[in-house]
PDB file of N, CA, C and O in Angstrom:
ATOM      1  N   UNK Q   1       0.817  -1.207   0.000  1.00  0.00           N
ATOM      2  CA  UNK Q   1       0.000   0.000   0.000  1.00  0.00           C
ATOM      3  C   UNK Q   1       0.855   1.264   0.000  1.00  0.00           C
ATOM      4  O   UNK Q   1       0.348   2.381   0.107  1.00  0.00           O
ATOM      5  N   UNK Q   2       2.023   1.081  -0.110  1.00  0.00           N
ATOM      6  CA  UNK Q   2       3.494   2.253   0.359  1.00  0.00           C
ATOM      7  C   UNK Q   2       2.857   3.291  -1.186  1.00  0.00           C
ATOM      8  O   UNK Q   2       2.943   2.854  -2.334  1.00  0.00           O
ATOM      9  N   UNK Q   3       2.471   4.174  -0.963  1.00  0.00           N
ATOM     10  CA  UNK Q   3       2.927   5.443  -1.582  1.00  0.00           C
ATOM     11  C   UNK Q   3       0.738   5.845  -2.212  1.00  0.00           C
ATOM     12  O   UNK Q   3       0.021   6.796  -2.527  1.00  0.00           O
ATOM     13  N   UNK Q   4       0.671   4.452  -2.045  1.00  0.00           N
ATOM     14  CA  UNK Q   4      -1.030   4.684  -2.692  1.00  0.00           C
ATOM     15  C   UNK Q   4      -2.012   5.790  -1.920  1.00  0.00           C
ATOM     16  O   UNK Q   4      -3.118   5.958  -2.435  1.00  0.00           O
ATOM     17  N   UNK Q   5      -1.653   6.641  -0.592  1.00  0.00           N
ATOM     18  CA  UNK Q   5      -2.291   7.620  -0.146  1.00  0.00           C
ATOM     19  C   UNK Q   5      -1.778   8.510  -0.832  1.00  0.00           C
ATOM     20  O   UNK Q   5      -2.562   9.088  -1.585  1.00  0.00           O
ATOM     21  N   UNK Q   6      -0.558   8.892  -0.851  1.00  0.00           N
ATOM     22  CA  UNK Q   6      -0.270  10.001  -1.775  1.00  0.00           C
ATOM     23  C   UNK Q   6      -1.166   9.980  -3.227  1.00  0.00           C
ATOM     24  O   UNK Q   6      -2.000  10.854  -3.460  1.00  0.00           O
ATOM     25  N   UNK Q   7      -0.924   9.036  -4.023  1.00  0.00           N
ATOM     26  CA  UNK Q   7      -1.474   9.068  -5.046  1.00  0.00           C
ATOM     27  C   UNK Q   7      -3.327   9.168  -4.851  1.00  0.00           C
ATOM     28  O   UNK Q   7      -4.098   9.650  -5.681  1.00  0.00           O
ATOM     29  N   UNK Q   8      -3.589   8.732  -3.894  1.00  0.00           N
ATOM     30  CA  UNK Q   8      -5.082   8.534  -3.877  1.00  0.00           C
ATOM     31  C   UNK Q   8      -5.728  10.638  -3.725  1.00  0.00           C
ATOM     32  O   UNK Q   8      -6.687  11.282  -4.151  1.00  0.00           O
ATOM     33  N   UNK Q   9      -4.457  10.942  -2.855  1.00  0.00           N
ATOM     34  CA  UNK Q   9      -4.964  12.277  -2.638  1.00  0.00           C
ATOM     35  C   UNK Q   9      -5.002  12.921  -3.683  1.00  0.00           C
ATOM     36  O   UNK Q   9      -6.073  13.503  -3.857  1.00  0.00           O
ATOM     37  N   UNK Q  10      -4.187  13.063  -4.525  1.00  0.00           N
ATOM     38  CA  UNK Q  10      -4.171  13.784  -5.666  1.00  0.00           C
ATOM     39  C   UNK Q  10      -5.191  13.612  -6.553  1.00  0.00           C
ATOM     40  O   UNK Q  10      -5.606  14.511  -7.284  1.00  0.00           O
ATOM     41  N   UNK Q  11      -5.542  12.691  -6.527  1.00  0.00           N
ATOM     42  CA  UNK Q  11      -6.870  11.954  -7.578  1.00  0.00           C
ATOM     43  C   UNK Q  11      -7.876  13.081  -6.743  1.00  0.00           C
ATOM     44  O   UNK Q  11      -8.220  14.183  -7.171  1.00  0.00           O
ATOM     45  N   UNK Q  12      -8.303  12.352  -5.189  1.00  0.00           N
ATOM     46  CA  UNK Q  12      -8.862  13.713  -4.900  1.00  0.00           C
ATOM     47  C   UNK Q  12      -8.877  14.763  -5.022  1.00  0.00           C
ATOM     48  O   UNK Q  12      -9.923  15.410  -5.069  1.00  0.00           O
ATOM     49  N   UNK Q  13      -8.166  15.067  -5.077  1.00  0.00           N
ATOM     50  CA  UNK Q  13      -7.611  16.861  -5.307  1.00  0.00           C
ATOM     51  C   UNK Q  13      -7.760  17.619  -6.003  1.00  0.00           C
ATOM     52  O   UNK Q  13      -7.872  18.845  -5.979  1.00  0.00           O
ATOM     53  N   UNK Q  14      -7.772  16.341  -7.195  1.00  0.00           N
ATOM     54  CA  UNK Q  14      -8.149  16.992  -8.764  1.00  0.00           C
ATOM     55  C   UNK Q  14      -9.008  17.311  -9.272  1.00  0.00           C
ATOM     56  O   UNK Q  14      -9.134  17.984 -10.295  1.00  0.00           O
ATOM     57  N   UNK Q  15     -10.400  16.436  -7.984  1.00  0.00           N
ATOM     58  CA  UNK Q  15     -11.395  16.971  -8.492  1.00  0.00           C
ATOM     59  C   UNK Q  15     -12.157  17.643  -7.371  1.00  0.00           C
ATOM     60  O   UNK Q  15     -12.178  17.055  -6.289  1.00  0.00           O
ATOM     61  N   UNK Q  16     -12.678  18.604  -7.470  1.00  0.00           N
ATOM     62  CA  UNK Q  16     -13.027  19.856  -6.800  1.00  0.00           C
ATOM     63  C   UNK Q  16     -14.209  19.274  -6.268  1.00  0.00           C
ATOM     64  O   UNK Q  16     -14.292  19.288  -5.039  1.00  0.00           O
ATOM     65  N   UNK Q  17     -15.256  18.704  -6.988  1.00  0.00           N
ATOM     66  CA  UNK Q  17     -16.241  18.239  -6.605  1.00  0.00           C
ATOM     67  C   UNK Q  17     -16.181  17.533  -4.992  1.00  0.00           C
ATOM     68  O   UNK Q  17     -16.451  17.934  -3.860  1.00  0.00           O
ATOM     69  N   UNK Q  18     -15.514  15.875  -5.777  1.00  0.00           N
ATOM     70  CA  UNK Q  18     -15.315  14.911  -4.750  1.00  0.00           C
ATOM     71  C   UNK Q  18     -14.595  16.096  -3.452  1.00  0.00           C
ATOM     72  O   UNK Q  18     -15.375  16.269  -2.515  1.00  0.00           O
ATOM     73  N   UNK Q  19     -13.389  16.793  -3.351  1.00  0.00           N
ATOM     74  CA  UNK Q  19     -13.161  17.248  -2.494  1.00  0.00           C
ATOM     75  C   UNK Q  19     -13.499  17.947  -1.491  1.00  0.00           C
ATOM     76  O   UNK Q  19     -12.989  17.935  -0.371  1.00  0.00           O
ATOM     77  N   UNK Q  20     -14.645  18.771  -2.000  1.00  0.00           N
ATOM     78  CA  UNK Q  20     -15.421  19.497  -1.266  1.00  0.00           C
ATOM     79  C   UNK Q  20     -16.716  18.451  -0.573  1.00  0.00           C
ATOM     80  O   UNK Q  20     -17.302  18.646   0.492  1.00  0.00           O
ATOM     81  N   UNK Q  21     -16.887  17.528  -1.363  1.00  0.00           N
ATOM     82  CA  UNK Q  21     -18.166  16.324  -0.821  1.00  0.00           C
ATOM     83  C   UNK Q  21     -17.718  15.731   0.451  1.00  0.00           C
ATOM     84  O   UNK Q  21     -18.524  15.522   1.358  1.00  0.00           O
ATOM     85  N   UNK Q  22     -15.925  15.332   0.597  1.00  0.00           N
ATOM     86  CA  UNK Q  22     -15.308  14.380   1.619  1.00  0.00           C
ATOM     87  C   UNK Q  22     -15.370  15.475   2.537  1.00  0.00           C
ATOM     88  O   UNK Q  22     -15.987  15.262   3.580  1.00  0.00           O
ATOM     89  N   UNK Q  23     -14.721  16.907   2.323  1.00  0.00           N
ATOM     90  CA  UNK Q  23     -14.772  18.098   3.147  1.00  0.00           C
ATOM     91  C   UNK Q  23     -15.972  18.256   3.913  1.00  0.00           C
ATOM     92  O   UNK Q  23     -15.768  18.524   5.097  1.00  0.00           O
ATOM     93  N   UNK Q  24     -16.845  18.187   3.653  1.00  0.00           N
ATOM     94  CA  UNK Q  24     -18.782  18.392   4.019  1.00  0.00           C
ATOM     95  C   UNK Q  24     -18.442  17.007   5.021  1.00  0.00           C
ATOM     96  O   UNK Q  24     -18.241  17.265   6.208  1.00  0.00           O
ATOM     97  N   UNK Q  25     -18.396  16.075   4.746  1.00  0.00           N
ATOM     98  CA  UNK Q  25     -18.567  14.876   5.042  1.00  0.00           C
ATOM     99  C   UNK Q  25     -17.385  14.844   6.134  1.00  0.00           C
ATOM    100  O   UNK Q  25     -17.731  14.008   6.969  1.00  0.00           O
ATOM    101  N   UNK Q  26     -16.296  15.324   6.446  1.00  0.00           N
ATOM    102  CA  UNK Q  26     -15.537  14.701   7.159  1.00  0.00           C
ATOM    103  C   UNK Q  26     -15.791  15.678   8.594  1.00  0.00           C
ATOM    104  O   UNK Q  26     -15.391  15.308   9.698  1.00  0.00           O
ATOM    105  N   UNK Q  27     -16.621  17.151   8.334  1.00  0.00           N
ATOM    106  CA  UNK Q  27     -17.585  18.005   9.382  1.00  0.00           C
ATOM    107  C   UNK Q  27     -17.814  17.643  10.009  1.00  0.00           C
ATOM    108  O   UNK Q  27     -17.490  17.821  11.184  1.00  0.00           O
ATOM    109  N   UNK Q  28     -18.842  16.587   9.323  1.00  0.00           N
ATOM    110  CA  UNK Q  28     -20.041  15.970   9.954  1.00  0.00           C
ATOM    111  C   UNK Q  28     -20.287  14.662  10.487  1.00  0.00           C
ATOM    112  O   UNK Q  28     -21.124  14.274  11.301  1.00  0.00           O
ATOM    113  N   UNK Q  29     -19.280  13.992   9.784  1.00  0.00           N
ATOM    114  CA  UNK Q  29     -18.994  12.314  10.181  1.00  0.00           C
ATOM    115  C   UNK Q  29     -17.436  11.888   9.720  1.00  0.00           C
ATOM    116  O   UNK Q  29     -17.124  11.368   8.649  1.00  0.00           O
ATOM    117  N   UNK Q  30     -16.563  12.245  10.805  1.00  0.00           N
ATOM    118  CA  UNK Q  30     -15.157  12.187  10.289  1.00  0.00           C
ATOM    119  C   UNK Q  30     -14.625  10.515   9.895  1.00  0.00           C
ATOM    120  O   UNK Q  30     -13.708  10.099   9.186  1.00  0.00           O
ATOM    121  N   UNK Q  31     -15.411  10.000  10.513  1.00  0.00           N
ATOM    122  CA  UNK Q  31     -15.279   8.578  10.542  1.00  0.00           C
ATOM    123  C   UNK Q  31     -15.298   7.920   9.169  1.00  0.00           C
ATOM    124  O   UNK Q  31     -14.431   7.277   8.577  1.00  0.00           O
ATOM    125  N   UNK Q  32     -16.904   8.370   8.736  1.00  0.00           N
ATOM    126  CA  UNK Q  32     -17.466   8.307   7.573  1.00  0.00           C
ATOM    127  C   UNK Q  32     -16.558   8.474   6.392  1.00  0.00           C
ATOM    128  O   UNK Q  32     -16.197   7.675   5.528  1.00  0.00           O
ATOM    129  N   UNK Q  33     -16.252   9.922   6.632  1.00  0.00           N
ATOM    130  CA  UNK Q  33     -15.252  10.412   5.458  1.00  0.00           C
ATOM    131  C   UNK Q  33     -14.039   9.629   4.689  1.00  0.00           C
ATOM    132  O   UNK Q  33     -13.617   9.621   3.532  1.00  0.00           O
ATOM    133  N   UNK Q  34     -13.501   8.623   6.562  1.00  0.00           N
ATOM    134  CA  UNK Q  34     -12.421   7.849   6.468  1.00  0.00           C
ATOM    135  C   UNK Q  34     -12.794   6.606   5.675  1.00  0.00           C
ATOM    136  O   UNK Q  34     -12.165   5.844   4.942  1.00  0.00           O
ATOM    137  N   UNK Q  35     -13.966   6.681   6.065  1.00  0.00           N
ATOM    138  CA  UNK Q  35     -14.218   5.116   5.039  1.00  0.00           C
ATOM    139  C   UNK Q  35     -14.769   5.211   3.900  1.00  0.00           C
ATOM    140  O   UNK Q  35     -14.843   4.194   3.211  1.00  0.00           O
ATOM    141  N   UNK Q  36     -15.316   6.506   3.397  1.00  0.00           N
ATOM    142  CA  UNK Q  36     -15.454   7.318   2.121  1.00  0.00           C
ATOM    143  C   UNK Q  36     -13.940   7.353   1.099  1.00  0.00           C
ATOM    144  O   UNK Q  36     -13.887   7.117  -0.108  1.00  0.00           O
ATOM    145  N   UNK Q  37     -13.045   7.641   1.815  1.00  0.00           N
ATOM    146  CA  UNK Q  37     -11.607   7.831   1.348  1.00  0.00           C
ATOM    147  C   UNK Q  37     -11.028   6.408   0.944  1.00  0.00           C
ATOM    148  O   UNK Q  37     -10.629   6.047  -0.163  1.00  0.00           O
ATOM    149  N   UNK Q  38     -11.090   5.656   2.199  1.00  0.00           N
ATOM    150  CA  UNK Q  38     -10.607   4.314   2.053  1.00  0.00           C
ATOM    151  C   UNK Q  38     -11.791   3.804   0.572  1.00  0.00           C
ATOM    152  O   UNK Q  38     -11.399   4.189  -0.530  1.00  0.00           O
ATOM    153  N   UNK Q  39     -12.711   3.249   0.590  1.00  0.00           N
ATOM    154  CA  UNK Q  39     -13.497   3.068   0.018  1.00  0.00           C
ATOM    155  C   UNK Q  39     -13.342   3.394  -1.394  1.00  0.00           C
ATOM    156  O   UNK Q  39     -13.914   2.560  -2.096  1.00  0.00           O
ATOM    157  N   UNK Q  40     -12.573   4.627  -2.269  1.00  0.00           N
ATOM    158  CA  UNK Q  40     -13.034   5.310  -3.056  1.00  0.00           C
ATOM    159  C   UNK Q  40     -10.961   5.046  -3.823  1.00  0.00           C
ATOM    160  O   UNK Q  40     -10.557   5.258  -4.966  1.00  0.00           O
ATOM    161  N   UNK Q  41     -10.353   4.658  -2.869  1.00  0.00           N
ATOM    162  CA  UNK Q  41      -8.996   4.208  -3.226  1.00  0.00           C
ATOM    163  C   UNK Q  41      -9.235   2.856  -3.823  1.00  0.00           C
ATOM    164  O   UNK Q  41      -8.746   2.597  -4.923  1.00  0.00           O
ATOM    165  N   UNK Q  42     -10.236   1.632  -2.917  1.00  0.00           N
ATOM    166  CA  UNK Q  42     -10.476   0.561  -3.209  1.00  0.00           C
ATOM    167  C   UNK Q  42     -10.700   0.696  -4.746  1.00  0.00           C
ATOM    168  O   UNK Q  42      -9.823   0.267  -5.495  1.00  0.00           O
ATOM    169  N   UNK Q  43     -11.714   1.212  -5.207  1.00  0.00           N
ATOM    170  CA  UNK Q  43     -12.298   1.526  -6.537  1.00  0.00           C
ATOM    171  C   UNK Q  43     -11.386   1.962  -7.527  1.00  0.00           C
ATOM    172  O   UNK Q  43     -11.451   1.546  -8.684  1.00  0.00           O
ATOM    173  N   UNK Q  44     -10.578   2.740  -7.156  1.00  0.00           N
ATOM    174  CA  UNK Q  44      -9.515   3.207  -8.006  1.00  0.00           C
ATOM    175  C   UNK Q  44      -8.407   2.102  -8.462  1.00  0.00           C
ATOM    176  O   UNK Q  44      -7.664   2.100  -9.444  1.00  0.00           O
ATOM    177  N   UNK Q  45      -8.540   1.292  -7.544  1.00  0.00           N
ATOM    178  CA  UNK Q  45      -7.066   0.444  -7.238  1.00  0.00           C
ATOM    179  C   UNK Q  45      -6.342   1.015  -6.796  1.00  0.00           C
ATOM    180  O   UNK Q  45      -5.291   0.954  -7.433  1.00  0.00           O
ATOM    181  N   UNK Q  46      -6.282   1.782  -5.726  1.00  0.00           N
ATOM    182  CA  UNK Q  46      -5.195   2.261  -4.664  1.00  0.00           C
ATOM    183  C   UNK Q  46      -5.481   2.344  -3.454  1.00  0.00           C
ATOM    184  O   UNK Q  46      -5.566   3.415  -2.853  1.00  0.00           O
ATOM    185  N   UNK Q  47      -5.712   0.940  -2.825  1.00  0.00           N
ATOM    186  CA  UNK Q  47      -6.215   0.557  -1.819  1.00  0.00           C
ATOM    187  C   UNK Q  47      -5.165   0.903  -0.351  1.00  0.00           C
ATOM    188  O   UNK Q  47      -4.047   0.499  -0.033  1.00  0.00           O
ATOM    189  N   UNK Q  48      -6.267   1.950   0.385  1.00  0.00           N
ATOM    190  CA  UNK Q  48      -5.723   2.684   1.629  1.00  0.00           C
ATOM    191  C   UNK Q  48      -5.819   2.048   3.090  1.00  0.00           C
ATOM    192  O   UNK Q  48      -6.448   0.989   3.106  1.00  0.00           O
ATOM    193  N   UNK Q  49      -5.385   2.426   4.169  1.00  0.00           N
ATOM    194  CA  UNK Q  49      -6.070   2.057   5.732  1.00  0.00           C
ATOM    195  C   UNK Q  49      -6.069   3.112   6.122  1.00  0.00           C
ATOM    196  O   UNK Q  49      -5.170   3.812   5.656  1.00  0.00           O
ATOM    197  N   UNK Q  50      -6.897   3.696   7.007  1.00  0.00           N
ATOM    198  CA  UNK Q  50      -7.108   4.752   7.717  1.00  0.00           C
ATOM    199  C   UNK Q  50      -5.578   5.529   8.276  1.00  0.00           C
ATOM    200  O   UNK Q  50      -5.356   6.737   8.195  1.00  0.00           O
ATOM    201  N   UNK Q  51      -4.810   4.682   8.739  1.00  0.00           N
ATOM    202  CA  UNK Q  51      -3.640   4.542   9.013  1.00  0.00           C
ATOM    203  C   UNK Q  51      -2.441   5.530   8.041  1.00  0.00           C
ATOM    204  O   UNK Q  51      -1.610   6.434   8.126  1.00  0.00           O
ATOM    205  N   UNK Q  52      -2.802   4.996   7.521  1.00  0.00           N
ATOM    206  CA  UNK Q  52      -1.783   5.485   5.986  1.00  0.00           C
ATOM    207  C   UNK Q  52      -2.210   6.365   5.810  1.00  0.00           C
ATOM    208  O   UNK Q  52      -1.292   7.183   5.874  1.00  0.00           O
ATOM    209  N   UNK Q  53      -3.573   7.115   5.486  1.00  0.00           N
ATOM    210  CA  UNK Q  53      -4.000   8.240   5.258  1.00  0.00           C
ATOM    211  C   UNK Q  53      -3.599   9.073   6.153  1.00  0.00           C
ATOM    212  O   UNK Q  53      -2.987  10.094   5.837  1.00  0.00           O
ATOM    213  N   UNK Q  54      -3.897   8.747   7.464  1.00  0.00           N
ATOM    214  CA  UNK Q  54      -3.201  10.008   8.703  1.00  0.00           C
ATOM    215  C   UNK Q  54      -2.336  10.460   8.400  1.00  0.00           C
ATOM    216  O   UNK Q  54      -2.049  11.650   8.538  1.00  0.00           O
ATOM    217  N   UNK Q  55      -1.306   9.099   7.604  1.00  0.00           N
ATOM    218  CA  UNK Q  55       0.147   9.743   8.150  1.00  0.00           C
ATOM    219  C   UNK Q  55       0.077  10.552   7.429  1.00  0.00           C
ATOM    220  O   UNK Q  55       0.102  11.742   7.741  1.00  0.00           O
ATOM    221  N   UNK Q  56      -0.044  10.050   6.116  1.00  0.00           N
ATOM    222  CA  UNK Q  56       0.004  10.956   4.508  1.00  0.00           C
ATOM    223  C   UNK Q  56      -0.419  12.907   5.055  1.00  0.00           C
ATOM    224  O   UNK Q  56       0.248  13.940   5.000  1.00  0.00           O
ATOM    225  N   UNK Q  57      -1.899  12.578   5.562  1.00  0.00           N
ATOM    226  CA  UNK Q  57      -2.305  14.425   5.449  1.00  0.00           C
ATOM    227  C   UNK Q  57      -1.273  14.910   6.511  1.00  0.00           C
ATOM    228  O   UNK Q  57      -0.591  15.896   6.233  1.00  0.00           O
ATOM    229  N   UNK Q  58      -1.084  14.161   7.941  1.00  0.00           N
ATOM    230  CA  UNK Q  58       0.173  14.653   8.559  1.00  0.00           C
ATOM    231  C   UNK Q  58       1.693  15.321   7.973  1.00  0.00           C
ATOM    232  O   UNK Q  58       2.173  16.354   8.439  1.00  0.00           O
ATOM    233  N   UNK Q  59       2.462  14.344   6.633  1.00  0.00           N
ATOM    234  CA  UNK Q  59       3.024  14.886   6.367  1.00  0.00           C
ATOM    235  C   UNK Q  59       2.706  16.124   5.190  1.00  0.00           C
ATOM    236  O   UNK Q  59       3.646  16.413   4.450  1.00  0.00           O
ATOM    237  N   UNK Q  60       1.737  16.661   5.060  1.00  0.00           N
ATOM    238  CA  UNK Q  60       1.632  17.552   4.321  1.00  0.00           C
ATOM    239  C   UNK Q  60       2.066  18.853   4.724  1.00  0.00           C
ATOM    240  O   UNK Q  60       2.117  19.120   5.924  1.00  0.00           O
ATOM    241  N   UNK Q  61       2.399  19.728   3.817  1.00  0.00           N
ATOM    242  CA  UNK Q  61       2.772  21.146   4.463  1.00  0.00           C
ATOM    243  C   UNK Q  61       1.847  22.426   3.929  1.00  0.00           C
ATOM    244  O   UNK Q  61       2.178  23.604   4.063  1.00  0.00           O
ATOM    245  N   UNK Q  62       0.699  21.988   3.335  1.00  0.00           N
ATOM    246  CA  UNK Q  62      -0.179  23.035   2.494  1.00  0.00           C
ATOM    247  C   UNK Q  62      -1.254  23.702   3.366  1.00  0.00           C
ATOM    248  O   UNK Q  62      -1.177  23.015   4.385  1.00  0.00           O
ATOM    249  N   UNK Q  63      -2.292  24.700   3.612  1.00  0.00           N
ATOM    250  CA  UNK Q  63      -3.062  25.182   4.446  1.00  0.00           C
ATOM    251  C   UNK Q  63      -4.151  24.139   4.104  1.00  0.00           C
ATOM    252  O   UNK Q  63      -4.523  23.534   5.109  1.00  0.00           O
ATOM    253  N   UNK Q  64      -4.753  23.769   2.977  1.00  0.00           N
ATOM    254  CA  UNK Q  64      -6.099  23.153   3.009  1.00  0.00           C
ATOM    255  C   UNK Q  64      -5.856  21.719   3.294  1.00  0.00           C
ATOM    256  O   UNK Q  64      -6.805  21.018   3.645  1.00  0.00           O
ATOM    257  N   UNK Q  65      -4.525  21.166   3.159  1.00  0.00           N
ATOM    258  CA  UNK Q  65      -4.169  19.821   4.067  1.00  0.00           C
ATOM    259  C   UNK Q  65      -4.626  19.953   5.674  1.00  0.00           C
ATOM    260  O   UNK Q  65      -5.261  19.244   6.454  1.00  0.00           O
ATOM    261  N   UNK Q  66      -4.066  21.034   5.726  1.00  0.00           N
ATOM    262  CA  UNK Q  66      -4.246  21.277   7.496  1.00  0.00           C
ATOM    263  C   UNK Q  66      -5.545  21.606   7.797  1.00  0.00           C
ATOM    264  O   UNK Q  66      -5.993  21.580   8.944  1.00  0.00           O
ATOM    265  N   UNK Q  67      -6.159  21.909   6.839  1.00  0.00           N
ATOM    266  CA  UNK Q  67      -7.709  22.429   7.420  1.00  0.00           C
ATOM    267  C   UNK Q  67      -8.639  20.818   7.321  1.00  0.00           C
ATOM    268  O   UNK Q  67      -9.751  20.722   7.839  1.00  0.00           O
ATOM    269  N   UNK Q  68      -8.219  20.074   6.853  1.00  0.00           N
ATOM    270  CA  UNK Q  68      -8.888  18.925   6.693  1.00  0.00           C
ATOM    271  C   UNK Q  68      -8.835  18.030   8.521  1.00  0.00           C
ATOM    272  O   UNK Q  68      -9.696  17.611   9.294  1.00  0.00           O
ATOM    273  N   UNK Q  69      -7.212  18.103   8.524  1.00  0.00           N
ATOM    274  CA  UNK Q  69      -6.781  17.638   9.560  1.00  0.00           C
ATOM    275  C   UNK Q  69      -7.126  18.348  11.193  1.00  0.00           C
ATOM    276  O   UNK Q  69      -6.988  17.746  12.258  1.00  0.00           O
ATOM    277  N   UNK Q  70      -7.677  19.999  10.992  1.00  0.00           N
ATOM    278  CA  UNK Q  70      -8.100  20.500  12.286  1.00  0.00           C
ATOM    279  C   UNK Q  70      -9.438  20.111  11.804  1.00  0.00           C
ATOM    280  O   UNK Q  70      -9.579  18.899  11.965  1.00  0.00           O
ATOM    281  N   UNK Q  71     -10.263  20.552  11.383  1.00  0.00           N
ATOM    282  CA  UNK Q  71     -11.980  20.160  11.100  1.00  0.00           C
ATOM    283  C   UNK Q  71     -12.209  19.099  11.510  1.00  0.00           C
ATOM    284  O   UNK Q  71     -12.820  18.998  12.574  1.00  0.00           O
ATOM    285  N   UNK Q  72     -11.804  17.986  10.819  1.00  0.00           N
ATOM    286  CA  UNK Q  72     -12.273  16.184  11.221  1.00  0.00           C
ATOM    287  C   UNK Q  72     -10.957  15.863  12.135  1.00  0.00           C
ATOM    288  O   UNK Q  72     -10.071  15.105  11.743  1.00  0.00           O
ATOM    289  N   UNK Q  73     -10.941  16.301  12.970  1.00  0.00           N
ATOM    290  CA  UNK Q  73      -9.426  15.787  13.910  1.00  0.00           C
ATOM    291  C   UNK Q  73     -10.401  14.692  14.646  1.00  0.00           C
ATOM    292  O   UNK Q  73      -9.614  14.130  15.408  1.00  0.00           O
ATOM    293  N   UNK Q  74     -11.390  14.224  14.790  1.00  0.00           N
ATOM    294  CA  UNK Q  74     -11.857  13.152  15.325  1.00  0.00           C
ATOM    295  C   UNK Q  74     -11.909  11.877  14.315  1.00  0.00           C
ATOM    296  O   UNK Q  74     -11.803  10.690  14.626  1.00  0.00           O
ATOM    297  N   UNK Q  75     -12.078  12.372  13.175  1.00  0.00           N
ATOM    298  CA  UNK Q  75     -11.642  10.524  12.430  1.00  0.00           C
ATOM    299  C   UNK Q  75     -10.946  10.573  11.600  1.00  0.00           C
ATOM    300  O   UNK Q  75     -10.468   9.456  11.397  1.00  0.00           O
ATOM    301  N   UNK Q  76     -10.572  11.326  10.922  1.00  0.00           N
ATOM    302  CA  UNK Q  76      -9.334  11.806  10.378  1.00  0.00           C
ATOM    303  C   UNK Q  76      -8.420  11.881  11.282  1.00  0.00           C
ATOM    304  O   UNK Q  76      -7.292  12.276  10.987  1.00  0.00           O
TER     305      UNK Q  76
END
């Protein structure tokens, strides 16, 4: 699974839509979001664990990385 969060984010990223949908969603059910994310890598073929994703937005250094990570700091 080594490097498939990175890549999974960017897929996100790219699209404005999905991003803002997981954003809404990770508000309101951070949990959800996580298994929205995981879930949506499966489909892609870049199958995630909750785990891997942490670390991934952790090492990010961008403001809307970090806003993901203060907002849903409960399942994210």
């Amino acid at each position: 699974m080594s490097g498939n969060a990175a890549a999974l984010y960017e897929r996100i990223r790219s699209n404005p839509e999905q991003t803002q949908a997981l954003f809404r969603q990770a508000l309101q059910d951070p949990s959800g979001a996580m298994e929205s994310i995981c879930a949506f890598g499966r489909e892609q073929g870049l199958p995630v664990d909750p785990e891997e994703v942490r670390a991934h937005l952790a090492s990010l250094d961008d403001e809307a990385s970090q806003r993901w990570v203060v907002k849903a700091r409960g399942g994210l």
